Short mmCIF file of C-alpha atoms in Angstrom, two decimals:
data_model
loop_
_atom_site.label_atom_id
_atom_site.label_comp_id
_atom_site.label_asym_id
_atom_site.label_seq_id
_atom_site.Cartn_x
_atom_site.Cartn_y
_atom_site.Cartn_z
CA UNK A 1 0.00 0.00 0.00
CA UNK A 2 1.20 3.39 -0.76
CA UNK A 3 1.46 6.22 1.56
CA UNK A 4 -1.13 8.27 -0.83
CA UNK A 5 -3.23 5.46 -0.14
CA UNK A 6 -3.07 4.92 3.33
CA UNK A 7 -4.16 8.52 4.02
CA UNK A 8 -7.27 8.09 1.72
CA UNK A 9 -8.13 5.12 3.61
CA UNK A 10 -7.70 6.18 7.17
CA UNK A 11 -10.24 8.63 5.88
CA UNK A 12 -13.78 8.87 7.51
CA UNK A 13 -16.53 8.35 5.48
CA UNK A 14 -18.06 11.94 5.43
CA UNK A 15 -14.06 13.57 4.23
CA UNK A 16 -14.22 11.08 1.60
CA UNK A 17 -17.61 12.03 0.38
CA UNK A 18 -16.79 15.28 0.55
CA UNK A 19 -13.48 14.82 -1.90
CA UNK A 20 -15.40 12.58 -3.81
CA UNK A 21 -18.23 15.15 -4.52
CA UNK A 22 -15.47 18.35 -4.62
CA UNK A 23 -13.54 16.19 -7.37
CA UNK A 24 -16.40 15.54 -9.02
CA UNK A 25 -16.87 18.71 -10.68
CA UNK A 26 -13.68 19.30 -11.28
CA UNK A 27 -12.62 18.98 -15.19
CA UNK A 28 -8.99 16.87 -14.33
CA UNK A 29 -9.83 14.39 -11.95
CA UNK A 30 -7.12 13.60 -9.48
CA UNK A 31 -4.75 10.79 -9.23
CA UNK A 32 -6.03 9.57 -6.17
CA UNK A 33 -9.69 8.94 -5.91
CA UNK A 34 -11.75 9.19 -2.64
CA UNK A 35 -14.83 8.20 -4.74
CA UNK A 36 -12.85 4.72 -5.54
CA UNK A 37 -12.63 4.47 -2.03
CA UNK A 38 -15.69 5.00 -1.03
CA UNK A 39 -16.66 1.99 -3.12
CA UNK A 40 -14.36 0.06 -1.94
CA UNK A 41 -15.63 1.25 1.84
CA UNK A 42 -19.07 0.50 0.51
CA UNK A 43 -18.68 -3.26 -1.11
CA UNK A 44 -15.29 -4.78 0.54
CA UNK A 45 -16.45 -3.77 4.15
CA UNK A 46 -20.18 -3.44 3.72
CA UNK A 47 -20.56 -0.11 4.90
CA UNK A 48 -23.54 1.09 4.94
CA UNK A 49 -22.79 5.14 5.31
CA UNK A 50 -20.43 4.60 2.49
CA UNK A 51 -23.63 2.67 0.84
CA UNK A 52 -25.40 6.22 2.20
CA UNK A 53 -22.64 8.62 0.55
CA UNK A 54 -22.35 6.45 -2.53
CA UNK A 55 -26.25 7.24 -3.07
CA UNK A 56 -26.07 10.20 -2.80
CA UNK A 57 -23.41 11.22 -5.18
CA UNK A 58 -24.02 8.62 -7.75
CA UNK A 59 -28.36 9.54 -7.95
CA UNK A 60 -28.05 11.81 -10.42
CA UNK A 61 -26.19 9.73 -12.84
CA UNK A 62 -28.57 6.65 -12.29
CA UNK A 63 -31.55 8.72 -13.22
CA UNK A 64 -29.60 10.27 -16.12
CA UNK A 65 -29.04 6.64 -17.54
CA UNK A 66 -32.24 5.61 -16.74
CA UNK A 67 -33.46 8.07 -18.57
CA UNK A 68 -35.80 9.00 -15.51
CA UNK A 69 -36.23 12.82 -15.98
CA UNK A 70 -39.83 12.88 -17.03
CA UNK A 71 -40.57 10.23 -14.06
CA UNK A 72 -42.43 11.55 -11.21
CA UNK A 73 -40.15 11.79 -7.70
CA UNK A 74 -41.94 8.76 -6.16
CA UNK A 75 -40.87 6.80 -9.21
CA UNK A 76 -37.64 8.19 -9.54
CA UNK A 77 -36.64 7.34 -5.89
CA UNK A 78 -38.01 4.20 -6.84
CA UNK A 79 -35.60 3.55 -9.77
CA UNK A 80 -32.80 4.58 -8.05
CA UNK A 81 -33.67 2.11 -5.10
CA UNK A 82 -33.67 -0.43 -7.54
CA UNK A 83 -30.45 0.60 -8.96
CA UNK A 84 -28.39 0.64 -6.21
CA UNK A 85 -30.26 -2.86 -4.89
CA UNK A 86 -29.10 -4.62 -7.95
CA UNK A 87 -25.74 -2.73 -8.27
CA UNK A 88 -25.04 -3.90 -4.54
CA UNK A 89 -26.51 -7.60 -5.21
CA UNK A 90 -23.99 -7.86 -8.43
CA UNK A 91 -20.77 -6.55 -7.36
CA UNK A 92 -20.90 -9.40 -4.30
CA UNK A 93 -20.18 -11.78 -6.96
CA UNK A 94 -16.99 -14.01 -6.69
CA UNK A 95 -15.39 -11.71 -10.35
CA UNK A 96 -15.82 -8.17 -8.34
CA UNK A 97 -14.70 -9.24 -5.13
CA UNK A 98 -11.69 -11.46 -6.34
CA UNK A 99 -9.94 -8.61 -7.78
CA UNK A 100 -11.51 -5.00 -6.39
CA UNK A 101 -12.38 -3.37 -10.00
CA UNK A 102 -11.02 -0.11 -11.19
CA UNK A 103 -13.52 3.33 -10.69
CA UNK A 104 -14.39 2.95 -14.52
CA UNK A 105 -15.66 -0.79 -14.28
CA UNK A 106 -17.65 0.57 -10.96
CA UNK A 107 -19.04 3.34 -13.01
CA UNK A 108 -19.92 1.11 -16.32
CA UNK A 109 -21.33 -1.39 -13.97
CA UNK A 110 -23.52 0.66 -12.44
CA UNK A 111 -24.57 2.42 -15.20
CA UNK A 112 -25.40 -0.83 -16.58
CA UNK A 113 -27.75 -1.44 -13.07
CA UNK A 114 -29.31 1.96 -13.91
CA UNK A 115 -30.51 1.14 -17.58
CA UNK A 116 -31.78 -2.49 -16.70
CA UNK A 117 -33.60 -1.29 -13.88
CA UNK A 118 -34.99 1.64 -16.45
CA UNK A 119 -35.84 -1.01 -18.82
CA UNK A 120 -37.73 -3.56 -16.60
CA UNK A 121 -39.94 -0.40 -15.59
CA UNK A 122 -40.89 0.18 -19.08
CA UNK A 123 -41.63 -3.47 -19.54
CA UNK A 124 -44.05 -3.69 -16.75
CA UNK A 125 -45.59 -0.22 -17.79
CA UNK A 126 -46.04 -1.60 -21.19
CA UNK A 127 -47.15 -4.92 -20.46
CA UNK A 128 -50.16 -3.15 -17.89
CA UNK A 129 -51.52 -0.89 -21.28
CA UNK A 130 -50.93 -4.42 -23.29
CA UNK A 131 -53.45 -6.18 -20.77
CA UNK A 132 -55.32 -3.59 -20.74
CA UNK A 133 -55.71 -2.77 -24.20
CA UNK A 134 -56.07 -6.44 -25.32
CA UNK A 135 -58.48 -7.27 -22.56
CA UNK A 136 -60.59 -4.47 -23.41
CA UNK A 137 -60.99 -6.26 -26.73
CA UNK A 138 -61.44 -9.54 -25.65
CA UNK A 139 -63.58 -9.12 -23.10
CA UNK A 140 -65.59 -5.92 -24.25
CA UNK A 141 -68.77 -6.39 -22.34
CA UNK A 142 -66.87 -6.88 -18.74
CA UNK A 143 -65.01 -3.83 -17.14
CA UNK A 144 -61.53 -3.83 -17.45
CA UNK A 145 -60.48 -4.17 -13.94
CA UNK A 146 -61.84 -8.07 -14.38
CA UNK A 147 -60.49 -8.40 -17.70
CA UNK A 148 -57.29 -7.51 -16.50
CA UNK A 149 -57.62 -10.11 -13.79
CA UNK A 150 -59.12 -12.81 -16.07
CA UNK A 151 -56.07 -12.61 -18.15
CA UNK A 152 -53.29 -12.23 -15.12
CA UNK A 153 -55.34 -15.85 -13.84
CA UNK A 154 -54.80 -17.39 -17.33
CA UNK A 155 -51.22 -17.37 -17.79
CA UNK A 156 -49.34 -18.80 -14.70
CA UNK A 157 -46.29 -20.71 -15.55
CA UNK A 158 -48.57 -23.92 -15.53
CA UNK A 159 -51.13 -22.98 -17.60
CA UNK A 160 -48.60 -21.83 -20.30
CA UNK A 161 -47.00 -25.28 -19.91
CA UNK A 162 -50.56 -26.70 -20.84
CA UNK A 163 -50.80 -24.41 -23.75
CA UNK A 164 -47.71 -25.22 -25.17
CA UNK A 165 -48.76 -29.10 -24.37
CA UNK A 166 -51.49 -28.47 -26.93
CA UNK A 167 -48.98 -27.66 -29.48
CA UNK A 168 -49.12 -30.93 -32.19
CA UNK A 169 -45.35 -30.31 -34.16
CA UNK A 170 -42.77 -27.61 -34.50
CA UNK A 171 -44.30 -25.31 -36.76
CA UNK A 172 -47.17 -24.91 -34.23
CA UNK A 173 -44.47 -24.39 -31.83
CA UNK A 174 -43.01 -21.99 -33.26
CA UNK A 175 -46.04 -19.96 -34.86
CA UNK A 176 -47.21 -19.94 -30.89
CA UNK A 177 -43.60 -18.88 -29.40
CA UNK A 178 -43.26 -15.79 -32.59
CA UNK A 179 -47.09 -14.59 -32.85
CA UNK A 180 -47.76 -14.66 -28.79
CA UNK A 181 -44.46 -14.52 -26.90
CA UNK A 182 -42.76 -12.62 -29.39
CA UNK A 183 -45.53 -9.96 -31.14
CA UNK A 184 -44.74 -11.24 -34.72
CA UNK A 185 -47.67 -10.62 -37.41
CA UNK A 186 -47.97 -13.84 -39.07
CA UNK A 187 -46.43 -11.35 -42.49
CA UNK A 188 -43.10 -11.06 -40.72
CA UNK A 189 -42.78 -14.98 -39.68
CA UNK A 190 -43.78 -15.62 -43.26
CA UNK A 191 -40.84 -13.61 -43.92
CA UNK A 192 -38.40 -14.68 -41.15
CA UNK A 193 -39.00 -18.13 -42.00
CA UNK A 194 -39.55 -18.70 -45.59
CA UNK A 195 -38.27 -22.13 -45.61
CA UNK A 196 -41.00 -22.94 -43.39
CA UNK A 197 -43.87 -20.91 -44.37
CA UNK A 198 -43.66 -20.11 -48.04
CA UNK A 199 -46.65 -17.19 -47.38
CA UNK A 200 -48.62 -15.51 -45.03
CA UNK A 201 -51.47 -17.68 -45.83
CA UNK A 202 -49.36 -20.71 -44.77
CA UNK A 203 -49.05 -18.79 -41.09
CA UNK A 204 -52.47 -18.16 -40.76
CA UNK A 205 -53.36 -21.87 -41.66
CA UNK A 206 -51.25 -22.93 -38.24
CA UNK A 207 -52.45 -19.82 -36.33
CA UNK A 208 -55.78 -21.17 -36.98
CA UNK A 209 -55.34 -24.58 -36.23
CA UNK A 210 -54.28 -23.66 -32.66
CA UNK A 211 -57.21 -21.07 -32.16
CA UNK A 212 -59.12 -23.73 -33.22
CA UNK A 213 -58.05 -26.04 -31.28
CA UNK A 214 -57.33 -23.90 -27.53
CA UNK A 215 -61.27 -22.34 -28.18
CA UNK A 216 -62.55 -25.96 -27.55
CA UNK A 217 -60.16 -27.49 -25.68
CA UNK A 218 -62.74 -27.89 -22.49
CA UNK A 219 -59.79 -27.31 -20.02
CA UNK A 220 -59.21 -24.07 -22.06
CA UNK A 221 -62.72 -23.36 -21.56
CA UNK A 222 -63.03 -24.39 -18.20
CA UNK A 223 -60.49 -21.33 -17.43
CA UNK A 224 -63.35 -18.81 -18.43
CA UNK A 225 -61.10 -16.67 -20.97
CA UNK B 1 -73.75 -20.44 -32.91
CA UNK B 2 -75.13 -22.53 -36.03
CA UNK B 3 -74.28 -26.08 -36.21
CA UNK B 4 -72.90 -25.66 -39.87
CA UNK B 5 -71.08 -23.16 -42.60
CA UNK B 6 -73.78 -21.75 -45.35
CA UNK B 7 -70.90 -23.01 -47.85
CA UNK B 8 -67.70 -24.95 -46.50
CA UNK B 9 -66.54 -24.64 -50.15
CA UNK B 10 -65.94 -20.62 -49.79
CA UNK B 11 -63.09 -20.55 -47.26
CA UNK B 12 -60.02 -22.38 -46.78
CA UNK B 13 -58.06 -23.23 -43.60
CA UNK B 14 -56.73 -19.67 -42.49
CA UNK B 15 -59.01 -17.72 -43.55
CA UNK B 16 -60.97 -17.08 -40.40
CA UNK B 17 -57.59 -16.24 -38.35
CA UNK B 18 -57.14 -13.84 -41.16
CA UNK B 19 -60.47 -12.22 -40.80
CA UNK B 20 -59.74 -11.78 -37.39
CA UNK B 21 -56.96 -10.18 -37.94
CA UNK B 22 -58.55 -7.59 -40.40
CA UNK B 23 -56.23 -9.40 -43.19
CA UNK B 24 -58.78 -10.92 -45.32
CA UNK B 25 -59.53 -10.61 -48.51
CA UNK B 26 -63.15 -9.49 -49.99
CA UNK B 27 -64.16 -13.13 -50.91
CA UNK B 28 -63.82 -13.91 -46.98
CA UNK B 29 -65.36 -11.13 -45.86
CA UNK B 30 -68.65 -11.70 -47.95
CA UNK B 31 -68.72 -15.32 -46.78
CA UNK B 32 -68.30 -14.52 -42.91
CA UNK B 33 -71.44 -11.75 -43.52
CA UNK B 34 -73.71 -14.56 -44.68
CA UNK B 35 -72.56 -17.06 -42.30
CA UNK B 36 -73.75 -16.99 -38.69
CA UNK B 37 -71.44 -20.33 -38.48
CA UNK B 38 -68.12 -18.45 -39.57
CA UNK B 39 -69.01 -15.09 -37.62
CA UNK B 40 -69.28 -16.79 -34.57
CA UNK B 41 -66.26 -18.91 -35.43
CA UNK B 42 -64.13 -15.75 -36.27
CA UNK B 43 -65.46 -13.97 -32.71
CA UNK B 44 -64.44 -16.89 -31.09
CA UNK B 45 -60.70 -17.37 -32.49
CA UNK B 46 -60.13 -13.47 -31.93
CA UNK B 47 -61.31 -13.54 -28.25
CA UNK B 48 -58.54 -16.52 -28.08
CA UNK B 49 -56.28 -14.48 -29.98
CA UNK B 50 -56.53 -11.51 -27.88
CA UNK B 51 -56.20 -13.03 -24.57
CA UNK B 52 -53.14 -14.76 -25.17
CA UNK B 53 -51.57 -11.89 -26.96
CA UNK B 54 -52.16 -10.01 -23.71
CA UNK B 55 -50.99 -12.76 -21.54
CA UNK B 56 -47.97 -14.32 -23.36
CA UNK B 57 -46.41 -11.62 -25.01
CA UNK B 58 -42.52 -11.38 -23.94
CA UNK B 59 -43.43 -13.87 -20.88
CA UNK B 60 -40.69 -15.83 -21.95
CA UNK B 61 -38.13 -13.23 -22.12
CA UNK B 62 -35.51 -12.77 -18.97
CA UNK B 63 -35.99 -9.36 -17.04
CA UNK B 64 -33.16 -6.64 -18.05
CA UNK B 65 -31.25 -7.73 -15.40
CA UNK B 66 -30.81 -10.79 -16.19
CA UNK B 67 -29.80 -9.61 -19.39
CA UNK B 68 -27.30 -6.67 -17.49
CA UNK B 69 -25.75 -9.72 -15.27
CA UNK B 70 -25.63 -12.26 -18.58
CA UNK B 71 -23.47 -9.50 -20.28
CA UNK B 72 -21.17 -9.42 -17.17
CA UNK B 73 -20.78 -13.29 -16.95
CA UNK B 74 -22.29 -13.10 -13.45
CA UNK B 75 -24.58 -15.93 -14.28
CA UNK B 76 -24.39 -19.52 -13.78
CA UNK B 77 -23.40 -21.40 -16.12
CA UNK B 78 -26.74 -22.96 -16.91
CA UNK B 79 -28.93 -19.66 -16.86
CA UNK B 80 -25.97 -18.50 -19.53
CA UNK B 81 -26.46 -20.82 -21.95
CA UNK B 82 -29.86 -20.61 -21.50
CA UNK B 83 -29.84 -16.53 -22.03
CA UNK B 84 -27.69 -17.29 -24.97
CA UNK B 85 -30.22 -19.17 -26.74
CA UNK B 86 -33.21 -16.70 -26.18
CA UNK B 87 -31.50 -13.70 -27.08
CA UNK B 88 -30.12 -15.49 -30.60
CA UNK B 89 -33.80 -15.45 -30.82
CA UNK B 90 -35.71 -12.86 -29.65
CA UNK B 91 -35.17 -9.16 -31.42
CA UNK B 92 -36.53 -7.88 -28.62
CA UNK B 93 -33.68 -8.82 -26.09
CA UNK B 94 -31.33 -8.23 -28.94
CA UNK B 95 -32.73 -4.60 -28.53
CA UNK B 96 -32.03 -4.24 -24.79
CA UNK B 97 -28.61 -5.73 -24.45
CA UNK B 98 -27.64 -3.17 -27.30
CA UNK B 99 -29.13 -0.32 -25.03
CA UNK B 100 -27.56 -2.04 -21.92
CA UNK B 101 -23.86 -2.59 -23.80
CA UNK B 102 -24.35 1.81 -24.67
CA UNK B 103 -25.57 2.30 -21.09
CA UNK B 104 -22.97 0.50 -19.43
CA UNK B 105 -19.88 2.24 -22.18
CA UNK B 106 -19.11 -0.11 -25.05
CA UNK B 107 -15.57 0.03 -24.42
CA UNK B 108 -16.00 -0.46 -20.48
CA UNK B 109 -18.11 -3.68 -21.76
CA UNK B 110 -15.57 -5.01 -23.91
CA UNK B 111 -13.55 -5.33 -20.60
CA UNK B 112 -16.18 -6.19 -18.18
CA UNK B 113 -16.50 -9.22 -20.52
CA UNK B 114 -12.85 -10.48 -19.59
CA UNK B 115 -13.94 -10.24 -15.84
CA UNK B 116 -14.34 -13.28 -15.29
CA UNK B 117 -10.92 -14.02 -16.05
CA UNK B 118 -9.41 -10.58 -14.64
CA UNK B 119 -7.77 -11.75 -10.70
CA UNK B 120 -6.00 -7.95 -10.81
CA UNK B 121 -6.90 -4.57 -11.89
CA UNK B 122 -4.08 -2.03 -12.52
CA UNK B 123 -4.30 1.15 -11.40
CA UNK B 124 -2.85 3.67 -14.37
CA UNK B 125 -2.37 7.40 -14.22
CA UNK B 126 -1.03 9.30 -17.17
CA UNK B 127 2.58 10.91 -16.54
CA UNK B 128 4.09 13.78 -18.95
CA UNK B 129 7.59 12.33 -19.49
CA UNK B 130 8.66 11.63 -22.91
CA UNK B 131 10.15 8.39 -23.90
CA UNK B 132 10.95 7.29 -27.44
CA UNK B 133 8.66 4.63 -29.07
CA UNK B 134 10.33 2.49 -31.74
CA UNK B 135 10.77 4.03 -34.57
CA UNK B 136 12.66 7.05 -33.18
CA UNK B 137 8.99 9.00 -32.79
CA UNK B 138 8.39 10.80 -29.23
CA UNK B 139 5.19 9.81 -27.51
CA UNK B 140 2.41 11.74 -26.85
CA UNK B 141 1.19 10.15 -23.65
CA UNK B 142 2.99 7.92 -21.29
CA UNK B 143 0.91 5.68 -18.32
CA UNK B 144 2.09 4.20 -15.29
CA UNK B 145 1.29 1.84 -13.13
CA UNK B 146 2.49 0.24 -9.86
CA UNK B 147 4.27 -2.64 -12.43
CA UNK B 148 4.39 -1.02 -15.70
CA UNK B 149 4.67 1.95 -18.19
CA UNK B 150 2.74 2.29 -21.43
CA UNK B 151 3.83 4.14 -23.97
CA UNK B 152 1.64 5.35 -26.73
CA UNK B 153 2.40 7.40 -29.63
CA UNK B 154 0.65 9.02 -32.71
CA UNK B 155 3.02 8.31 -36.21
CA UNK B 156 1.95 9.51 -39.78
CA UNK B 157 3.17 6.67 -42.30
CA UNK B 158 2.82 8.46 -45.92
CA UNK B 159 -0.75 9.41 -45.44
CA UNK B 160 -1.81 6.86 -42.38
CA UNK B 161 -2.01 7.61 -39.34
CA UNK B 162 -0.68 4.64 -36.80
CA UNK B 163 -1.14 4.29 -33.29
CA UNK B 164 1.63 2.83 -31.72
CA UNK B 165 2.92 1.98 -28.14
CA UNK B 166 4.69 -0.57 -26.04
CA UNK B 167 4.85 -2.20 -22.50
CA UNK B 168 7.84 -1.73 -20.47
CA UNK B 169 8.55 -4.50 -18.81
CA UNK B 170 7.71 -5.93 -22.03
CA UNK B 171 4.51 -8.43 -21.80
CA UNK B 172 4.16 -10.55 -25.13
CA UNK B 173 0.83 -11.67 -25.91
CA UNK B 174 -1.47 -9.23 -24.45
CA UNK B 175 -4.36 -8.03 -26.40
CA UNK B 176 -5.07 -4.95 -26.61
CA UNK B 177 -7.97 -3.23 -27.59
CA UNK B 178 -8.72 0.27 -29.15
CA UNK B 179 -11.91 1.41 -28.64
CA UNK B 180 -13.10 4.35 -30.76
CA UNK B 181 -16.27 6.34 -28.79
CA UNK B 182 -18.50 5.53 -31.96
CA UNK B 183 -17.09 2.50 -33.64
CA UNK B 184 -16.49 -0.89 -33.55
CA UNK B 185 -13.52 -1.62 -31.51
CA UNK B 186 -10.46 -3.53 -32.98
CA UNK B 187 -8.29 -5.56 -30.98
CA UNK B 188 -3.94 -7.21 -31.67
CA UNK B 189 -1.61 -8.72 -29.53
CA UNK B 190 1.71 -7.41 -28.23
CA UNK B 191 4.83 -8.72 -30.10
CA UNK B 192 7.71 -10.33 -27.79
CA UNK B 193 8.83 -6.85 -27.11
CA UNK B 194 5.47 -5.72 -26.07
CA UNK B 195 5.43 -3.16 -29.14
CA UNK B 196 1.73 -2.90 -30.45
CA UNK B 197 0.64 -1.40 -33.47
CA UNK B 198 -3.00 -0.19 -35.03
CA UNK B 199 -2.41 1.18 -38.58
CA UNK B 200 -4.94 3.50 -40.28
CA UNK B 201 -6.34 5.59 -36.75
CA UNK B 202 -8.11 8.47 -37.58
CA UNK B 203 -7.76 11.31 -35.37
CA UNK B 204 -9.75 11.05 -32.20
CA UNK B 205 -9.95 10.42 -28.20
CA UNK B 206 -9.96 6.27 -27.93
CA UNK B 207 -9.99 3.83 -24.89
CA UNK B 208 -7.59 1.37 -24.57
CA UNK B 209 -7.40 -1.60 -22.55
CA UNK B 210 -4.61 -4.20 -21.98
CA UNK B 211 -5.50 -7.97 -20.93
CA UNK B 212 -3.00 -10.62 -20.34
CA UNK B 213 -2.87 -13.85 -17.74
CA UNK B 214 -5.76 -12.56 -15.59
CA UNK B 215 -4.76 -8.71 -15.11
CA UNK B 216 -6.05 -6.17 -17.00
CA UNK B 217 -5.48 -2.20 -17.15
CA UNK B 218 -7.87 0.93 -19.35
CA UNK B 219 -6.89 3.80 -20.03
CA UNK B 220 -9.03 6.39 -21.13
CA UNK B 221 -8.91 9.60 -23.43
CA UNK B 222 -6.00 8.37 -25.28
CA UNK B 223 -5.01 11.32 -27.73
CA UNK B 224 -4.54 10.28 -31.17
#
């Protein structure tokens, strides 16, 4: 250990946010990096006022990768919760803490934290208009509220097993997995998979086969779609 | 719902799923508005359709952070493999880890992807002091690190531009990597003299990183 950093280290939490946030804004950062420390503070010895001071100075740049601005401050607080939950959960893994990684890795990384967390927000934001959108149409004579709760019933992980148990060869399977999982019009799997499906008529012929065949199954219709 | 189509000989197989889809053609459509049988068929297959569009779409896909931690190796090696294979498949995920690799600095990820091998980061700060890279040309920038100095110099050959540099203590073997802010980054190997060469650089601040026997070092804003 150097001398420059043994003083860094025998500092106290608050001095080293304090550098951390003072070299911050200055254009030539430093040699010596309190903010590196107080990582290393935060993850090596699990401290939780360098967790505190690491929040702190590293919000803004969470919600700026997130791409949070237009977010509300309850849902922003929310994101960055996330953020720093994941970031803390990934950098306990055996490659951070064999070898303590360099400020830009701990920057990248959490970066990377910030934008997943973004991204699973948007999923679950779009996936509530989805349900509600679709349920509206498939259900138009109930109030959405139960659609939405019809649907949510349908699709646990065993029912979808069931579903795909339905399936009778592989270009069911995979007409199932691209028009349902995936959001493909049966136009673009005609095109993805020409080999298979030399038009968009051939698509629809499968597509049918399965509505067909899920609209009567009587365990299908037992679930009350 | 009638027991039976007005005229079985109208429509083919498809043809409903089409109409409920709004993708049918005007023979269909004339046939479905005659028969009771094929309307109620058609209502039927779209209220299927519907519900498990709502209900399946993406369902299958990992969160984003799986995705983040799958890009970072942090996965086992069973929920890797099994990543792997979705994302070959699914544009969707293809989409995300694209957004995740920009989020989390393309050259950064290039790097974090040799973590799992990396036991030892190097620390490097840039120093002023001039030392001569081969070919008699005076460096522009010159790192240090608790081991190691890297030199790295800017040379014009006829109308190229070449980014050069060594490691002193020389390491042979060691990729290297140049990462250019907006552009795919290229990678060589140190010779036995840990001399490295990229030919044809244009003009630019670059990344660089250094990997070799589980230690790594970056250095960033390398002039060029």
């Amino acid at each position: 250990m150097t001398d420059a950093t043994y003083s860094l280290s025998s500092l106290d939490v608050d001095e080293l946010a304090t550098r951390c946030r003072e070299m911050s804004t200055r254009a030539q950062p430093i040699a010596l990096d309190p903010c590196h420390e107080l990582f290393r503070r935060a993850i090596a010895h699990d401290d939780q006022q360098a967790w505190a001071a690491l929040y702190t100075q590293y919000k803004a740049l969470a919600l700026h990768t997130g791409r949070a601005s237009h977010l509300d401050p309850l849902e922003q607080d929310s994101l960055v919760n996330e953020t720093f939950a994941r970031f803390s959960n990934w950098v306990r893994t055996p490659a951070f803490t064999r070898a303590f990684p360099p400020m830009a890795v701990l920057i990248a990384t959490l970066k990377k934290c910030a934008r997943s967390t973004a991204i699973d927000h948007h999923r679950r934001w779009e996936h509530q208009q989805r349900v509600a959108a679709e349920a509206t149409l498939a259900h138009p004579q109930t109030p959405q509220s139960s659609g939405d709760a019809v649907i949510d019933a349908l699709f646990d992980r065993e029912r979808v097993a069931f579903l795909r148990r339905r399936l009778q060869d592989d270009a069911e399977r995979l007409v199932f997995t691209l028009s349902w999982e995936l959001g493909f019009t049966p136009k673009e799997i005609a095109a993805r998979h020409a080999d298979i499906f030399p038009n968009t008529g051939a698509v629809y012929r499968v597509k049918e086969r399965i509505l067909r065949r899920l609209s009567e199954d009587p365990t299908v219709q037992a679930w009350n779609l | 719902m009638t027991a039976t189509c007005i005229d079985p000989s109208e429509i083919r197989e498809g043809d409903l799923a089409a109409y409920a889809d709004g993708e049918a053609d005007e023979r269909v459509r004339r046939h479905v508005r005659r028969c009771a049988h094929c309307a109620a068929l058609v209502a039927r297959y779209a209220h299927t359709d519907h519900t498990l569009r709502a209900g399946l779409y993406r369902a299958a896909c990992p969160p984003a952070e799986t995705l983040a931690r799958w890009q970072l190796h942090i996965l086992s090696p069973e929920e890797e493999l099994r990543v792997a294979a979705h994302v070959r498949a699914c544009p969707h995920c293809q989409r995300e880890c694209m957004e995740l690799e920009a989020a989390g600095d393309s050259a950064m990820s290039l790097l974090l992807d040799h973590l799992k091998d990396v036991t030892s980061w190097l620390v490097a700060s840039r120093t002023a002091a001039p030392q001569p890279v081969r070919g008699g040309v005076p460096p522009q920038q010159r790192y240090r690190t608790a081991e190691l100095d890297i030199f790295v110099g800017t040379i014009v050959v006829q109308t190229q531009r070449q980014l050069r540099g060594r490691i002193r203590p020389p390491i042979p073997g060691a990729t290297v990597w140049l990462m250019p802010p907006d552009a795919p980054p290229r990678n060589c190997q140190t010779d036995i003299t840990g001399y490295f060469i990229f030919p044809d650089v244009p003009p630019g601040k670059y990344s660089l990183g250094f990997a070799w026997q589980g230690r790594a070092v970056f250095l960033r804003d390398v002039d060029v």
